[in-house]
mmCIF file with all atom_site columns, C-alpha atoms in Angstrom:
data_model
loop_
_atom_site.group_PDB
_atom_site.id
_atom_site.type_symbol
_atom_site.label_atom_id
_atom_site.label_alt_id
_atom_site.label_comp_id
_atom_site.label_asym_id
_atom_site.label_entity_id
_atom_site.label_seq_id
_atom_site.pdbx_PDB_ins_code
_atom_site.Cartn_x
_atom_site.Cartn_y
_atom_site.Cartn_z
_atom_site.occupancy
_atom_site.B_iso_or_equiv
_atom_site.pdbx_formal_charge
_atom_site.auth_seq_id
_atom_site.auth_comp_id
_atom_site.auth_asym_id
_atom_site.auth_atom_id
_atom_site.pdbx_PDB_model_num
ATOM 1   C CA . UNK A 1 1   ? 0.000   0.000   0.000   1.00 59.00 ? 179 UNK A CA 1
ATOM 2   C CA . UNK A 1 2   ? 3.057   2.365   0.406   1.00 78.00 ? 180 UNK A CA 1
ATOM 3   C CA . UNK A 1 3   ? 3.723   2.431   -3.013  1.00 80.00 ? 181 UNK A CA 1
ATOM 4   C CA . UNK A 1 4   ? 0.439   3.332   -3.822  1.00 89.00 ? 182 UNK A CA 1
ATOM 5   C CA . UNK A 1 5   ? -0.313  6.057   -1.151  1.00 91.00 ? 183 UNK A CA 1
ATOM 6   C CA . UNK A 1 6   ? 2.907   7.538   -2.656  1.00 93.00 ? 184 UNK A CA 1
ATOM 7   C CA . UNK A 1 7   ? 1.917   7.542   -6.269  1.00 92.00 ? 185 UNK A CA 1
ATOM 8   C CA . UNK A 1 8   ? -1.413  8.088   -5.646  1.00 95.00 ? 186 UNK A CA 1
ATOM 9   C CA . UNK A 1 9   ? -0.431  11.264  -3.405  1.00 96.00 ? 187 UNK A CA 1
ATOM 10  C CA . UNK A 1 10  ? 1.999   12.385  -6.016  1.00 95.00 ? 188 UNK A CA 1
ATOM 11  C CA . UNK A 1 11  ? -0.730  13.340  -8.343  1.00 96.00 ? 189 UNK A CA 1
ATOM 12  C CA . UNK A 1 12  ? -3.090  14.327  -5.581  1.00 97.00 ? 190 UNK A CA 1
ATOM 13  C CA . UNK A 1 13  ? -0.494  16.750  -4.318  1.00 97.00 ? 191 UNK A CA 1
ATOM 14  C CA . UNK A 1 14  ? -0.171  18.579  -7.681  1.00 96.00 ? 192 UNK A CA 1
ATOM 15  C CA . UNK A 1 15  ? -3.539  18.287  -8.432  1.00 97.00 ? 193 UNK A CA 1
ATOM 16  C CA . UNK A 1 16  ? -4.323  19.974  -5.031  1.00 97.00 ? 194 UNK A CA 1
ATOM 17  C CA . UNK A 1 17  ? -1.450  22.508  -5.501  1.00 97.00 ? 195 UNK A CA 1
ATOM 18  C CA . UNK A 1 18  ? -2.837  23.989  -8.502  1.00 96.00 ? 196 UNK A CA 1
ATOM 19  C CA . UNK A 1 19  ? -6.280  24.219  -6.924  1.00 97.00 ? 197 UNK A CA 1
ATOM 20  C CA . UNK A 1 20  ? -5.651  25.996  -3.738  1.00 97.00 ? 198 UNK A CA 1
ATOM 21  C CA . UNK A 1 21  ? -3.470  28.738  -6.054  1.00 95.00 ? 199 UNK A CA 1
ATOM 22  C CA . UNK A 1 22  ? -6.932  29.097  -7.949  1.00 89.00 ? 200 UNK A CA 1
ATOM 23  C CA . UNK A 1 23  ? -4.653  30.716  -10.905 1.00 87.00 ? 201 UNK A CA 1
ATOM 24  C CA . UNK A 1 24  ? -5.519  28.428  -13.716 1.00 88.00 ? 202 UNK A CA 1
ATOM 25  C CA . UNK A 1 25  ? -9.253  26.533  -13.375 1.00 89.00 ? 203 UNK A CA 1
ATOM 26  C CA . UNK A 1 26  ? -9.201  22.996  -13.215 1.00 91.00 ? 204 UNK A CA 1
ATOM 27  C CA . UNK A 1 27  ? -11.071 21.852  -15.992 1.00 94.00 ? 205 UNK A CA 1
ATOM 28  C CA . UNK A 1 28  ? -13.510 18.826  -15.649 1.00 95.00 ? 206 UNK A CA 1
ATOM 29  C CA . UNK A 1 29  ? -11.524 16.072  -16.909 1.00 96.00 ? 207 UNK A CA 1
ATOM 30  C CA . UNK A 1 30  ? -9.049  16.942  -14.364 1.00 96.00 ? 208 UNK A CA 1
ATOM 31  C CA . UNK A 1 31  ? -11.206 16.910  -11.571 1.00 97.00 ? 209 UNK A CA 1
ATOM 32  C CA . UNK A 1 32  ? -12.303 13.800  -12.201 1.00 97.00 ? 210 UNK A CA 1
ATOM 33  C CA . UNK A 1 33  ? -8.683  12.552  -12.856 1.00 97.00 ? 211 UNK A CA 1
ATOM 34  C CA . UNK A 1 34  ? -8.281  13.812  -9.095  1.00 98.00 ? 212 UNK A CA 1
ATOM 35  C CA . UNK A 1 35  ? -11.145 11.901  -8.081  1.00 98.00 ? 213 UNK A CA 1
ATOM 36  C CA . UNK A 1 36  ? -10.671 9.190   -9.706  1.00 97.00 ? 214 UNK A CA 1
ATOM 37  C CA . UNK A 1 37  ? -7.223  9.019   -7.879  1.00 96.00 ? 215 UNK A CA 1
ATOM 38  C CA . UNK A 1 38  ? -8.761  9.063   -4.721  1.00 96.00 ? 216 UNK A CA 1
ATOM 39  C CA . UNK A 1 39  ? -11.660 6.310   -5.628  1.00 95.00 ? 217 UNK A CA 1
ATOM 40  C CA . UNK A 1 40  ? -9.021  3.990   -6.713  1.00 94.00 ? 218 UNK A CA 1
ATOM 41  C CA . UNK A 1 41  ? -6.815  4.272   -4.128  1.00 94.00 ? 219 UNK A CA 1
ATOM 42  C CA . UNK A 1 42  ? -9.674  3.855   -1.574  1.00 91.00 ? 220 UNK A CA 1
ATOM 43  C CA . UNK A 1 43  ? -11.542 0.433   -3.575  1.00 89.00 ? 221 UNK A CA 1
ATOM 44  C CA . UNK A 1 44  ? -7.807  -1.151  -5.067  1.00 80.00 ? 222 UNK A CA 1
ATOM 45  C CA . UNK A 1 45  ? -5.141  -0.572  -2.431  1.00 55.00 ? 223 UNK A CA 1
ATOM 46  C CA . UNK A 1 46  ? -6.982  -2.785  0.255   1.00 52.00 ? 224 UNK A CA 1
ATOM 47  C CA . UNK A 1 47  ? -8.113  -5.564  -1.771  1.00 53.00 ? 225 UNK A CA 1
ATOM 48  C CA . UNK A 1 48  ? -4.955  -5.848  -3.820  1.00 51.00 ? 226 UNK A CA 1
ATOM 49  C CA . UNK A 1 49  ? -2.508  -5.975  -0.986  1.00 47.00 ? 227 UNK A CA 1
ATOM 50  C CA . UNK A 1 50  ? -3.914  -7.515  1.773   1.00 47.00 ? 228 UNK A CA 1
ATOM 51  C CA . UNK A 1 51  ? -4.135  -11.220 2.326   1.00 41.00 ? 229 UNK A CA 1
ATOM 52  C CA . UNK A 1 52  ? -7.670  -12.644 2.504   1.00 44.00 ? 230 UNK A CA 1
ATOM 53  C CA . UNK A 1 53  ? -6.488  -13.979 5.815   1.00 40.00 ? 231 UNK A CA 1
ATOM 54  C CA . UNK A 1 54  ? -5.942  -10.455 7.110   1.00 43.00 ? 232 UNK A CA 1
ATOM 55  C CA . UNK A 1 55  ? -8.820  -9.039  5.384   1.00 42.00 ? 233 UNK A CA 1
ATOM 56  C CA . UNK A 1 56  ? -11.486 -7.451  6.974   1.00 44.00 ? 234 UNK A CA 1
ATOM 57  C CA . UNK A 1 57  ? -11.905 -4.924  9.896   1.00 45.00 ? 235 UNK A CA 1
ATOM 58  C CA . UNK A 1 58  ? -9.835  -5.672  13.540  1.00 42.00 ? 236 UNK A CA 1
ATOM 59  C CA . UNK A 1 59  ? -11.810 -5.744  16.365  1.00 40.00 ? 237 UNK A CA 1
ATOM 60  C CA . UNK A 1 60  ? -9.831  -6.510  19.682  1.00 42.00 ? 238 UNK A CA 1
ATOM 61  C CA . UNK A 1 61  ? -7.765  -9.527  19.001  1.00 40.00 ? 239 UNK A CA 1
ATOM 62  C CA . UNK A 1 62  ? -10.084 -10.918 16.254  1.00 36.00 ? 240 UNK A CA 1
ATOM 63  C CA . UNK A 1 63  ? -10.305 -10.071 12.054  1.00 35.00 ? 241 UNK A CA 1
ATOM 64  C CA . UNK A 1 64  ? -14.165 -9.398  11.543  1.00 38.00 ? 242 UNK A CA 1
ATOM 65  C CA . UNK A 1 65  ? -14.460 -10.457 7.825   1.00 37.00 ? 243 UNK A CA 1
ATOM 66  C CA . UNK A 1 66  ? -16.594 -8.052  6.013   1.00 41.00 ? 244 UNK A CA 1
ATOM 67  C CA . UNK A 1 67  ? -17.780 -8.655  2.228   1.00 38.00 ? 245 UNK A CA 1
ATOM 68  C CA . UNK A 1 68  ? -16.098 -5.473  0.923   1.00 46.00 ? 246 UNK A CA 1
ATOM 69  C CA . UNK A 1 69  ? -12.497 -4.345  2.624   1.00 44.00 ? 247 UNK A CA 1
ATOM 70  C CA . UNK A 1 70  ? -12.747 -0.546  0.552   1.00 42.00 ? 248 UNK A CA 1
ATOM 71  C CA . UNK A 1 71  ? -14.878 1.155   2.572   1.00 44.00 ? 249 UNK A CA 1
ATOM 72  C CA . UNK A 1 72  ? -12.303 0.816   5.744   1.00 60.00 ? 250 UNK A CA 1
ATOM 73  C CA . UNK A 1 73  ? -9.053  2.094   3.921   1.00 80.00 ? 251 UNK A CA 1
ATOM 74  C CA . UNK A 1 74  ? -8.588  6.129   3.767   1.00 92.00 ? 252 UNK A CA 1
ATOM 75  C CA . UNK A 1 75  ? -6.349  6.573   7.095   1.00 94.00 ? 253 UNK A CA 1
ATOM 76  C CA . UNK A 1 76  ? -3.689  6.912   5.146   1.00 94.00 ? 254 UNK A CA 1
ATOM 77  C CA . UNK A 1 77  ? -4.449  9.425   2.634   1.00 96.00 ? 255 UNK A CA 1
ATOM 78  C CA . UNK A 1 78  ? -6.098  11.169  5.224   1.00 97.00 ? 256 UNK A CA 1
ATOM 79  C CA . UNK A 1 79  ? -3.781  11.784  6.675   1.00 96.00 ? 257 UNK A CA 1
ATOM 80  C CA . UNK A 1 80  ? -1.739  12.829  4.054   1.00 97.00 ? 258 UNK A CA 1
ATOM 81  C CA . UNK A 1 81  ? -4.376  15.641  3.164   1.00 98.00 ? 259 UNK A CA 1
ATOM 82  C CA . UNK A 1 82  ? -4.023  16.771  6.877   1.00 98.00 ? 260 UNK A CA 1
ATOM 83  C CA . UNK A 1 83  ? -0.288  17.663  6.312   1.00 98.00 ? 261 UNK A CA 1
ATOM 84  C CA . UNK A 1 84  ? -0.987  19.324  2.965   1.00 98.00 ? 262 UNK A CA 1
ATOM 85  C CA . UNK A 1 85  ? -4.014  21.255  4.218   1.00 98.00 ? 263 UNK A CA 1
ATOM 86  C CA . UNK A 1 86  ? -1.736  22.348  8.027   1.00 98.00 ? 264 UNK A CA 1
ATOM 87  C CA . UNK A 1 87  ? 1.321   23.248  5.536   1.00 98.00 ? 265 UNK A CA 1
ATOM 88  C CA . UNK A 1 88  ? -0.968  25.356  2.903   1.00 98.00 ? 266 UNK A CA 1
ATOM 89  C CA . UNK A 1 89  ? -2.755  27.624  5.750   1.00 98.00 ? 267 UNK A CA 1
ATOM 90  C CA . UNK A 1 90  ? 0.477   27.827  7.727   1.00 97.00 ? 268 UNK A CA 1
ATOM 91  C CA . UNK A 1 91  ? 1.713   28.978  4.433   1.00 97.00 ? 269 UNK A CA 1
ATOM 92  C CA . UNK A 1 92  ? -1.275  31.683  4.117   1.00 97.00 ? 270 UNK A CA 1
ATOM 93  C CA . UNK A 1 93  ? -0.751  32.723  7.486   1.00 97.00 ? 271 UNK A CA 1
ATOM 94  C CA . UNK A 1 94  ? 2.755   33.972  6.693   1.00 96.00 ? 272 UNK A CA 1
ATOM 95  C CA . UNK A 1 95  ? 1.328   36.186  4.357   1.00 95.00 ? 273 UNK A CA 1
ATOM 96  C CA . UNK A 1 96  ? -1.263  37.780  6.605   1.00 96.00 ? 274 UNK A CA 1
ATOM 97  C CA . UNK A 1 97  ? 1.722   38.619  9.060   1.00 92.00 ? 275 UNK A CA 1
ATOM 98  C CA . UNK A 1 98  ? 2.906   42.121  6.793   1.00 93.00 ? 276 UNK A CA 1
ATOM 99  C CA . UNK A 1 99  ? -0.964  43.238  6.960   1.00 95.00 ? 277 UNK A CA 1
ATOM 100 C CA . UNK A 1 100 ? -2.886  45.709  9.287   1.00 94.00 ? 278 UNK A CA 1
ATOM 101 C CA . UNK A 1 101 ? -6.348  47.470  9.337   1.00 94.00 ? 279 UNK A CA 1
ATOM 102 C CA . UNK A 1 102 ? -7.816  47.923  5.987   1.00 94.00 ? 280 UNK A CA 1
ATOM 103 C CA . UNK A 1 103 ? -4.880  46.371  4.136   1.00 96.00 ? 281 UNK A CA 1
ATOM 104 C CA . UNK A 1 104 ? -5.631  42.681  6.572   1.00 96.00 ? 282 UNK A CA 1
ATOM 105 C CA . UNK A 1 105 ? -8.985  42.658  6.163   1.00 96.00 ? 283 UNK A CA 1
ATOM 106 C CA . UNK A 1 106 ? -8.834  43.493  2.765   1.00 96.00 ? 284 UNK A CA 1
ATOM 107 C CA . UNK A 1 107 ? -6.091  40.123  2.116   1.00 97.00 ? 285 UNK A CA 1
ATOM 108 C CA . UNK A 1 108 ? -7.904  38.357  5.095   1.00 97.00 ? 286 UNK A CA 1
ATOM 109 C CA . UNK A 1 109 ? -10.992 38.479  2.811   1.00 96.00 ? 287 UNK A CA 1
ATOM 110 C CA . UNK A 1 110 ? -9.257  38.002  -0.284  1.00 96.00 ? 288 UNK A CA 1
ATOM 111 C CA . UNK A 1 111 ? -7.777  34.668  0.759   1.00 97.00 ? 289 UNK A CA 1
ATOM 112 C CA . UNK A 1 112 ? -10.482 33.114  2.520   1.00 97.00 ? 290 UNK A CA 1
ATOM 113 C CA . UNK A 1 113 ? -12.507 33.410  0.036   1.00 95.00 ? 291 UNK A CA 1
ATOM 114 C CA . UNK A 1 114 ? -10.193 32.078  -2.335  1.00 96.00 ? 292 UNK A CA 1
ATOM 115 C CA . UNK A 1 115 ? -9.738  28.892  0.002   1.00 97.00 ? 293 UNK A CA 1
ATOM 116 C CA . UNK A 1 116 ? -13.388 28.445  1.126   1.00 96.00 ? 294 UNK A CA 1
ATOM 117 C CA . UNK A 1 117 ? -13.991 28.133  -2.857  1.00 96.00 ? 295 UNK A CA 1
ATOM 118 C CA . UNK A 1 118 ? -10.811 25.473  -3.221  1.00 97.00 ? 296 UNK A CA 1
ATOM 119 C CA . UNK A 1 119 ? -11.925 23.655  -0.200  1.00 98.00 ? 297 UNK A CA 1
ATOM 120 C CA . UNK A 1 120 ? -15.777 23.540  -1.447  1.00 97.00 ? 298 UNK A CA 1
ATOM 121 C CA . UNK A 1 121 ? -13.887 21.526  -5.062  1.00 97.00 ? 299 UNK A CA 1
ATOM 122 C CA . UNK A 1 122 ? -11.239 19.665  -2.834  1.00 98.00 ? 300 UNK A CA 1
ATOM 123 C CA . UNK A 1 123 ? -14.754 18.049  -0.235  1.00 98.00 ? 301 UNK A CA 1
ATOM 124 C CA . UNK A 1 124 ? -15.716 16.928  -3.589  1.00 98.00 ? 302 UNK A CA 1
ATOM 125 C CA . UNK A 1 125 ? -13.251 15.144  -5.210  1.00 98.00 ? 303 UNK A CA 1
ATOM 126 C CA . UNK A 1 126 ? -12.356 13.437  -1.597  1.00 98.00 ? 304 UNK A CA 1
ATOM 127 C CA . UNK A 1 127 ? -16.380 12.346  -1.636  1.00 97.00 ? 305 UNK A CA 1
ATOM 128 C CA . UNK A 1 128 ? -15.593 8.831   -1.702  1.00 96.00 ? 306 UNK A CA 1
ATOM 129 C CA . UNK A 1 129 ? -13.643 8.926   1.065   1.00 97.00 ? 307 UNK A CA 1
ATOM 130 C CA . UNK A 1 130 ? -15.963 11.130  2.761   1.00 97.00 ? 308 UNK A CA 1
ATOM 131 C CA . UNK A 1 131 ? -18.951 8.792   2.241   1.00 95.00 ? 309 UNK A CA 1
ATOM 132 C CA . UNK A 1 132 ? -16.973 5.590   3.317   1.00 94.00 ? 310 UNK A CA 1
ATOM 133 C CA . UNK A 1 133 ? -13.838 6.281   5.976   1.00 95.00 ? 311 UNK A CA 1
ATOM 134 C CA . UNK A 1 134 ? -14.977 8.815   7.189   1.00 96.00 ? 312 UNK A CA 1
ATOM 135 C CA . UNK A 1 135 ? -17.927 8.082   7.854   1.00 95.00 ? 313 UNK A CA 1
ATOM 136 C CA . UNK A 1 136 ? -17.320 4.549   9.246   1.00 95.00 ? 314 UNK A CA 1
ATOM 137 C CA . UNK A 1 137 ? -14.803 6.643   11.519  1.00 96.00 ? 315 UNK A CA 1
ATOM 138 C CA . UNK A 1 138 ? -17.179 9.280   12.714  1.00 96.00 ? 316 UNK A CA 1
ATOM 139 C CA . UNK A 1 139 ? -20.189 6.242   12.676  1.00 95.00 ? 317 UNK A CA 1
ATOM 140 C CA . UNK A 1 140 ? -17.721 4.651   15.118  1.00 95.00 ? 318 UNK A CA 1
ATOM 141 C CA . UNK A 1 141 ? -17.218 7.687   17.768  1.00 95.00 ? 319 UNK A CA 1
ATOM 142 C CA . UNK A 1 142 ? -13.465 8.585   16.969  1.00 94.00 ? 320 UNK A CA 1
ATOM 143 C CA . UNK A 1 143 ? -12.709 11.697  17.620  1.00 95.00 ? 321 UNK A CA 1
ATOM 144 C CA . UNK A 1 144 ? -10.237 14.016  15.739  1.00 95.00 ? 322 UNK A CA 1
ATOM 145 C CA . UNK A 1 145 ? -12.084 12.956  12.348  1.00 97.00 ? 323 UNK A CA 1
ATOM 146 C CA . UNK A 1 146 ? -13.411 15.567  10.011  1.00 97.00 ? 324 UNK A CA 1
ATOM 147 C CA . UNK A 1 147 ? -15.134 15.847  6.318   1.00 98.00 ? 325 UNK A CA 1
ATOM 148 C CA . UNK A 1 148 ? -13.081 17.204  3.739   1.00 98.00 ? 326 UNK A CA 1
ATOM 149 C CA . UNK A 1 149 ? -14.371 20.694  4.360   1.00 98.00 ? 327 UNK A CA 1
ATOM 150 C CA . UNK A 1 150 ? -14.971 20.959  7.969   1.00 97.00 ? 328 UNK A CA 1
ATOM 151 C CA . UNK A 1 151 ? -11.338 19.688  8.330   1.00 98.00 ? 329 UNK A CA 1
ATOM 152 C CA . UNK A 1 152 ? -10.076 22.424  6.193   1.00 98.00 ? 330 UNK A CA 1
ATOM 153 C CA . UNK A 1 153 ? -12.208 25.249  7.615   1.00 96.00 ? 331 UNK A CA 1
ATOM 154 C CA . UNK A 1 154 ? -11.081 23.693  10.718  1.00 96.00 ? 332 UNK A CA 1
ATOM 155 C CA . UNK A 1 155 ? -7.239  23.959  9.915   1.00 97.00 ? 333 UNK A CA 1
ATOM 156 C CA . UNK A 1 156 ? -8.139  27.357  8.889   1.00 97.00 ? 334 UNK A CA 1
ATOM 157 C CA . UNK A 1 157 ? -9.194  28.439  12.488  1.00 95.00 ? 335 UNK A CA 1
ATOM 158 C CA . UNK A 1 158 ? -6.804  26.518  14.446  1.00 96.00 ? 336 UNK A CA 1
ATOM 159 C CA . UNK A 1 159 ? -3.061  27.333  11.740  1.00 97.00 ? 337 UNK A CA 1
ATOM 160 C CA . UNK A 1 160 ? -4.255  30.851  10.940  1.00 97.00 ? 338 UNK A CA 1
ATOM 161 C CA . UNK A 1 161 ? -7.502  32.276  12.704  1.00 95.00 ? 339 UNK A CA 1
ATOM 162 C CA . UNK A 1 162 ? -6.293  31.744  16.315  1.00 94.00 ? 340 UNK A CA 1
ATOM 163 C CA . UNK A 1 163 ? -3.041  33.671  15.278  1.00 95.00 ? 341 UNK A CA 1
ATOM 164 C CA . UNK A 1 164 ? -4.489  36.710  13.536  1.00 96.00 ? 342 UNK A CA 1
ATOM 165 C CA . UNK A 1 165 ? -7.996  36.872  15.539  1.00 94.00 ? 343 UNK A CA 1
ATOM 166 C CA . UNK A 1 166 ? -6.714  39.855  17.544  1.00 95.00 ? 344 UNK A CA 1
ATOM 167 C CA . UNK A 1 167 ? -5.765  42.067  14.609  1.00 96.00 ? 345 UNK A CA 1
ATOM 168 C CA . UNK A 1 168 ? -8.270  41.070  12.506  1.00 95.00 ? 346 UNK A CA 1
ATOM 169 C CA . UNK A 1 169 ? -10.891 41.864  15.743  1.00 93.00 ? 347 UNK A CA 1
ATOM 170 C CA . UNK A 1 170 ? -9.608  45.147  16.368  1.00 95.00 ? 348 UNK A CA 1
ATOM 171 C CA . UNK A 1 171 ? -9.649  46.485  12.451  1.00 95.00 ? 349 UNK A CA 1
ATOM 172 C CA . UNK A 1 172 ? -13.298 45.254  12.486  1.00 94.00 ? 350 UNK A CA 1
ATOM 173 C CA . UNK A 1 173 ? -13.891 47.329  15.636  1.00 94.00 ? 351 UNK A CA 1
ATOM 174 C CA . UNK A 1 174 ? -11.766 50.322  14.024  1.00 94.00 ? 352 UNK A CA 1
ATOM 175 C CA . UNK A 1 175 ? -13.652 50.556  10.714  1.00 93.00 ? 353 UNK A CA 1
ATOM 176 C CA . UNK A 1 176 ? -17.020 49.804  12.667  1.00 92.00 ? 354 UNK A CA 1
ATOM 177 C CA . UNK A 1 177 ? -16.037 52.905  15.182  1.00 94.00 ? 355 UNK A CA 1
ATOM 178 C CA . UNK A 1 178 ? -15.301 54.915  11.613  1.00 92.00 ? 356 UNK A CA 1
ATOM 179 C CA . UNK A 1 179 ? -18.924 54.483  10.859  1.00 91.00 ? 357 UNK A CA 1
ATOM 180 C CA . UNK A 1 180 ? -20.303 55.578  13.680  1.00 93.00 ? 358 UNK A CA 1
ATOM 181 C CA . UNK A 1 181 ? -18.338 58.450  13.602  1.00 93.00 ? 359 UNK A CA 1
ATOM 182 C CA . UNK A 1 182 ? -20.134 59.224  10.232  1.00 92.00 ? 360 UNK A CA 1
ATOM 183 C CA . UNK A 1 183 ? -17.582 57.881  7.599   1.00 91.00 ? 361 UNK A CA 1
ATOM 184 C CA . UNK A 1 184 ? -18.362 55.524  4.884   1.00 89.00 ? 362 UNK A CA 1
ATOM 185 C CA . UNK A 1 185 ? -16.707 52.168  5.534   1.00 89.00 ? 363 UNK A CA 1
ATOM 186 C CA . UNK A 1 186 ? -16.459 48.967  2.819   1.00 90.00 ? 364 UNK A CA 1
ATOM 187 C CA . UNK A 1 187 ? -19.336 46.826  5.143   1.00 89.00 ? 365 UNK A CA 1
ATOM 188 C CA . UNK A 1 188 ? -18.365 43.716  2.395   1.00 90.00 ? 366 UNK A CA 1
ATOM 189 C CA . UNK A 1 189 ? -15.102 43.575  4.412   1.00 90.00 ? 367 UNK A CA 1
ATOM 190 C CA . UNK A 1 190 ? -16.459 43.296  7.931   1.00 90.00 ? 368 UNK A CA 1
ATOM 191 C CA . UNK A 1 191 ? -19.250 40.451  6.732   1.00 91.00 ? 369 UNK A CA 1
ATOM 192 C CA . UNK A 1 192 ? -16.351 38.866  4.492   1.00 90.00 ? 370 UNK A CA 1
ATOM 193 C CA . UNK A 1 193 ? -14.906 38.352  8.450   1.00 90.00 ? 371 UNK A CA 1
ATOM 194 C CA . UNK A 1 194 ? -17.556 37.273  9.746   1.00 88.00 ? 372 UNK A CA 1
ATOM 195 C CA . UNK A 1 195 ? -18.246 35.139  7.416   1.00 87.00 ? 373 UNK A CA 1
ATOM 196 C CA . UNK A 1 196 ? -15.125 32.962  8.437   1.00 89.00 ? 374 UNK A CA 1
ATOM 197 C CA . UNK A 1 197 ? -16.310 33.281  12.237  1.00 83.00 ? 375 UNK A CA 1
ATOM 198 C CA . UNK A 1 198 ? -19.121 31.435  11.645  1.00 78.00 ? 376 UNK A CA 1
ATOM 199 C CA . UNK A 1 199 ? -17.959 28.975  8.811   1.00 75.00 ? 377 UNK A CA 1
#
């Protein structure tokens, strides 16, 4: 299974790369490529490299058989889409550190947007493994475990939010205060923000 988590990742990774920079579109055939990736890793890499002996689910000491083995594999490659997704926003939030007032709320906006869109493509062409690991995981009680999206928006808040909260707080506050005081303020920034609080 190494083998294939690694060239099944390799494409993944690009494919995933050039999504999140949302400079070029990805054009259908490639998103389903991407899928695709991820559907074949999830149905072929159990049943092609585990003995029958050792197929099936562990519970405890003893191997439940179960008539289909594809529905339990995904750890892996989620877990490999955790890294990616904790590097990319660590990455963002390096770029929100030369920003104040206007100007980070202004690139706060620009690239949460720009990621809530990616993530919204990236949920679906991990579906497969939402609609099987996943949910076997979260079916079973584990904790930790996320959908494609809510684990992104989550890595959002926890790699970036949590570290520019307090700016991004007080500029809201600022330009709110500049209204008040009779200015004219750019409202589509402050419900851009709180659009992310409540995401």
């Amino acid at each position: 299974m190494a083998e294939n988590l690694v060239n099944t990742w390799a494409e993944l990774g690009k494919g995933l790369d050039k999504i999140y920079a949302n400079v070029d579109p990805v054009s259908t055939k490639q998103y389903m490529e991407l899928y695709s990736n991820v559907y074949n890793f999830c149905t072929k890499s159990h049943l092609d490299e585990v003995t029958p002996l050792n197929r099936g689910r562990r519970s405890g000491n003893i191997s439940v058989a179960t008539p289909s083995g594809a529905e339990f594999v995904g750890e892996d490659l989620y877990k490999k889409l955790v890294t990616f997704l904790e590097d990319y926003v660590n990455h963002l939030r390096e770029g929100c550190q030369t920003y104040r007032g206007t100007e980070l709320l202004e690139h706060y906006n620009k690239v949460w947007e720009s990621f809530r869109f990616s993530s919204t493509a990236v949920n679906g062409i991990f579906s497969y493994l939402n609609r099987h690991w996943i949910k076997r995981e979260l079916d079973e009680g584990k904790t930790g475990i996320y959908e494609v999206y809510n684990l992104a928006v989550r890595c959002w808040q926890e790699k970036l939010f949590v570290h520019v909260a307090d700016a991004v707080t007080n500029a809201v506050l600022e330009l709110i205060l500049n209204e008040r005081n009779g200015e004219s303020i750019p409202t589509s920034l402050v419900s851009g923000v709180l659009n992310s609080y409540l995401n």
